[in-house]
Amino acid sequence: MNSIMPNGIKSPAHNVYCSRCSMKDYTLKISTPDGDAFSGSALSLSVRGTEGELGILAGHAPFVTAVVPCRCRLTEADGTERSFSCGGGLLCVAPSGQSPEVSLLSSRISFES
């Protein structure tokens, strides 16, 4: 299955690295008080922070920021694109190599069908 990657290049489903689109994956955990809503590998995550829209790719500089209620986009490592609503929360990007590398903590996460 081909999908359009954030850089506009069509990419086959893949794991870890695609030489055609130069995208690596990273570990992502999306959690609520009720448990994990997602735990796995991702190519990209788009959320809205207090300073505006944020796009997280592998190798992003470590940081922590507040996330405002928003509609988010996730591209899994196999190229599957998913949208979900987030009730606000906290986004943490850890140094590369730590697991999970990216964590989104929210009071409410609802994936669209």
PDB file of C-alpha atoms in Angstrom:
ATOM      1  CA  MET A   1       0.000   0.000   0.000  1.00  0.00           C
ATOM      2  CA  ASN A   2       1.436   3.365  -1.004  1.00  0.00           C
ATOM      3  CA  SER A   3       0.818   6.520   0.960  1.00  0.00           C
ATOM      4  CA  ILE A   4       1.848  10.136   0.656  1.00  0.00           C
ATOM      5  CA  MET A   5       4.473  10.974   3.244  1.00  0.00           C
ATOM      6  CA  PRO A   6       4.759  14.439   4.874  1.00  0.00           C
ATOM      7  CA  ASN A   7       7.463  15.398   2.361  1.00  0.00           C
ATOM      8  CA  GLY A   8       5.073  14.633  -0.541  1.00  0.00           C
ATOM      9  CA  ILE A   9       6.870  11.507  -1.790  1.00  0.00           C
ATOM     10  CA  LYS A  10       4.892   8.321  -2.334  1.00  0.00           C
ATOM     11  CA  SER A  11       6.327   5.614  -0.129  1.00  0.00           C
ATOM     12  CA  PRO A  12       5.625   1.894   0.155  1.00  0.00           C
ATOM     13  CA  ALA A  13       4.690   0.485   3.536  1.00  0.00           C
ATOM     14  CA  HIS A  14       7.924   0.006   5.400  1.00  0.00           C
ATOM     15  CA  ASN A  15       9.614  -0.414   8.734  1.00  0.00           C
ATOM     16  CA  VAL A  16      12.459   1.590  10.261  1.00  0.00           C
ATOM     17  CA  TYR A  17      13.794   3.334   7.139  1.00  0.00           C
ATOM     18  CA  CYS A  18      12.738   4.097   3.574  1.00  0.00           C
ATOM     19  CA  SER A  19      15.584   5.241   1.324  1.00  0.00           C
ATOM     20  CA  ARG A  20      13.120   6.852  -1.110  1.00  0.00           C
ATOM     21  CA  CYS A  21      11.660   9.245   1.453  1.00  0.00           C
ATOM     22  CA  SER A  22      14.481   9.375   4.028  1.00  0.00           C
ATOM     23  CA  MET A  23      12.072   8.898   6.929  1.00  0.00           C
ATOM     24  CA  LYS A  24      13.000   6.909  10.011  1.00  0.00           C
ATOM     25  CA  ASP A  25      10.557   5.769  12.642  1.00  0.00           C
ATOM     26  CA  TYR A  26      10.573   6.333  16.401  1.00  0.00           C
ATOM     27  CA  THR A  27       8.802   4.889  19.431  1.00  0.00           C
ATOM     28  CA  LEU A  28       5.591   6.692  20.378  1.00  0.00           C
ATOM     29  CA  LYS A  29       3.315   6.207  23.351  1.00  0.00           C
ATOM     30  CA  ILE A  30      -0.043   7.997  23.615  1.00  0.00           C
ATOM     31  CA  SER A  31      -1.539   7.591  27.089  1.00  0.00           C
ATOM     32  CA  THR A  32      -4.639   8.620  29.034  1.00  0.00           C
ATOM     33  CA  PRO A  33      -5.583   7.976  32.668  1.00  0.00           C
ATOM     34  CA  ASP A  34      -7.458   4.890  31.377  1.00  0.00           C
ATOM     35  CA  GLY A  35      -4.344   3.382  29.763  1.00  0.00           C
ATOM     36  CA  ASP A  36      -2.396   3.471  26.525  1.00  0.00           C
ATOM     37  CA  ALA A  37      -4.324   4.613  23.439  1.00  0.00           C
ATOM     38  CA  PHE A  38      -1.332   3.864  21.169  1.00  0.00           C
ATOM     39  CA  SER A  39       2.069   2.311  21.700  1.00  0.00           C
ATOM     40  CA  GLY A  40       4.271   1.550  18.725  1.00  0.00           C
ATOM     41  CA  SER A  41       6.435   2.933  15.951  1.00  0.00           C
ATOM     42  CA  ALA A  42       5.598   6.164  14.141  1.00  0.00           C
ATOM     43  CA  LEU A  43       6.976   8.170  11.239  1.00  0.00           C
ATOM     44  CA  SER A  44       5.290  11.434  12.202  1.00  0.00           C
ATOM     45  CA  LEU A  45       2.956  13.023  14.723  1.00  0.00           C
ATOM     46  CA  SER A  46       1.223  16.388  14.291  1.00  0.00           C
ATOM     47  CA  VAL A  47      -0.316  18.118  17.314  1.00  0.00           C
ATOM     48  CA  ARG A  48      -1.140  21.689  18.341  1.00  0.00           C
ATOM     49  CA  GLY A  49       0.879  23.154  21.184  1.00  0.00           C
ATOM     50  CA  THR A  50       0.427  26.479  22.919  1.00  0.00           C
ATOM     51  CA  GLU A  51       2.784  28.041  20.341  1.00  0.00           C
ATOM     52  CA  GLY A  52       1.026  26.502  17.307  1.00  0.00           C
ATOM     53  CA  GLU A  53       1.184  23.369  15.151  1.00  0.00           C
ATOM     54  CA  LEU A  54       4.019  20.917  15.870  1.00  0.00           C
ATOM     55  CA  GLY A  55       5.301  18.163  13.590  1.00  0.00           C
ATOM     56  CA  ILE A  56       7.430  15.482  15.221  1.00  0.00           C
ATOM     57  CA  LEU A  57       9.776  13.324  13.122  1.00  0.00           C
ATOM     58  CA  ALA A  58      12.562  10.949  14.199  1.00  0.00           C
ATOM     59  CA  GLY A  59      15.581  12.771  15.578  1.00  0.00           C
ATOM     60  CA  HIS A  60      13.606  15.801  16.796  1.00  0.00           C
ATOM     61  CA  ALA A  61      15.366  17.849  19.472  1.00  0.00           C
ATOM     62  CA  PRO A  62      14.272  16.904  23.008  1.00  0.00           C
ATOM     63  CA  PHE A  63      11.646  19.173  24.567  1.00  0.00           C
ATOM     64  CA  VAL A  64       8.441  19.260  26.624  1.00  0.00           C
ATOM     65  CA  THR A  65       5.393  21.367  25.765  1.00  0.00           C
ATOM     66  CA  ALA A  66       1.724  21.738  26.607  1.00  0.00           C
ATOM     67  CA  VAL A  67      -0.751  20.491  23.993  1.00  0.00           C
ATOM     68  CA  VAL A  68      -4.070  22.290  23.533  1.00  0.00           C
ATOM     69  CA  PRO A  69      -7.290  20.441  22.618  1.00  0.00           C
ATOM     70  CA  CYS A  70      -6.978  19.648  18.924  1.00  0.00           C
ATOM     71  CA  ARG A  71      -7.303  17.162  16.088  1.00  0.00           C
ATOM     72  CA  CYS A  72      -4.001  15.288  15.652  1.00  0.00           C
ATOM     73  CA  ARG A  73      -2.471  13.236  12.843  1.00  0.00           C
ATOM     74  CA  LEU A  74      -0.317  10.142  13.236  1.00  0.00           C
ATOM     75  CA  THR A  75       1.562   8.246  10.517  1.00  0.00           C
ATOM     76  CA  GLU A  76       2.516   4.806  11.754  1.00  0.00           C
ATOM     77  CA  ALA A  77       5.760   3.098  10.682  1.00  0.00           C
ATOM     78  CA  ASP A  78       3.889   1.015   8.087  1.00  0.00           C
ATOM     79  CA  GLY A  79       2.505   4.179   6.451  1.00  0.00           C
ATOM     80  CA  THR A  80      -0.987   3.938   7.985  1.00  0.00           C
ATOM     81  CA  GLU A  81      -2.373   7.419   8.580  1.00  0.00           C
ATOM     82  CA  ARG A  82      -4.696   7.970  11.544  1.00  0.00           C
ATOM     83  CA  SER A  83      -6.479  11.010  12.967  1.00  0.00           C
ATOM     84  CA  PHE A  84      -7.539  11.474  16.557  1.00  0.00           C
ATOM     85  CA  SER A  85      -8.821  14.143  18.883  1.00  0.00           C
ATOM     86  CA  CYS A  86      -6.818  15.115  21.931  1.00  0.00           C
ATOM     87  CA  GLY A  87      -8.292  16.829  24.973  1.00  0.00           C
ATOM     88  CA  GLY A  88      -5.052  18.685  25.639  1.00  0.00           C
ATOM     89  CA  GLY A  89      -2.125  17.492  27.680  1.00  0.00           C
ATOM     90  CA  LEU A  90       1.643  17.187  27.578  1.00  0.00           C
ATOM     91  CA  LEU A  91       4.035  16.207  24.773  1.00  0.00           C
ATOM     92  CA  CYS A  92       7.511  14.962  25.716  1.00  0.00           C
ATOM     93  CA  VAL A  93      10.272  14.300  23.176  1.00  0.00           C
ATOM     94  CA  ALA A  94      13.142  12.376  24.796  1.00  0.00           C
ATOM     95  CA  PRO A  95      16.698  12.127  23.485  1.00  0.00           C
ATOM     96  CA  SER A  96      17.048   9.702  20.576  1.00  0.00           C
ATOM     97  CA  GLY A  97      17.450   6.105  21.702  1.00  0.00           C
ATOM     98  CA  GLN A  98      15.321   6.373  24.845  1.00  0.00           C
ATOM     99  CA  SER A  99      12.060   4.443  24.833  1.00  0.00           C
ATOM    100  CA  PRO A 100       9.565   5.812  24.199  1.00  0.00           C
ATOM    101  CA  GLU A 101      11.222   8.619  22.277  1.00  0.00           C
ATOM    102  CA  VAL A 102       7.936  10.565  22.119  1.00  0.00           C
ATOM    103  CA  SER A 103       5.119  10.529  24.707  1.00  0.00           C
ATOM    104  CA  LEU A 104       1.751  12.262  24.486  1.00  0.00           C
ATOM    105  CA  LEU A 105      -0.135  12.339  27.790  1.00  0.00           C
ATOM    106  CA  SER A 106      -3.742  13.506  27.639  1.00  0.00           C
ATOM    107  CA  SER A 107      -6.942  13.388  29.662  1.00  0.00           C
ATOM    108  CA  ARG A 108      -8.824  12.229  26.545  1.00  0.00           C
ATOM    109  CA  ILE A 109      -7.810  10.600  23.255  1.00  0.00           C
ATOM    110  CA  SER A 110     -10.359   9.496  20.673  1.00  0.00           C
ATOM    111  CA  PHE A 111      -9.203   7.851  17.432  1.00  0.00           C
ATOM    112  CA  GLU A 112     -11.429   8.332  14.387  1.00  0.00           C
ATOM    113  CA  SER A 113     -12.750   5.242  12.627  1.00  0.00           C
TER     114      SER A 113
END
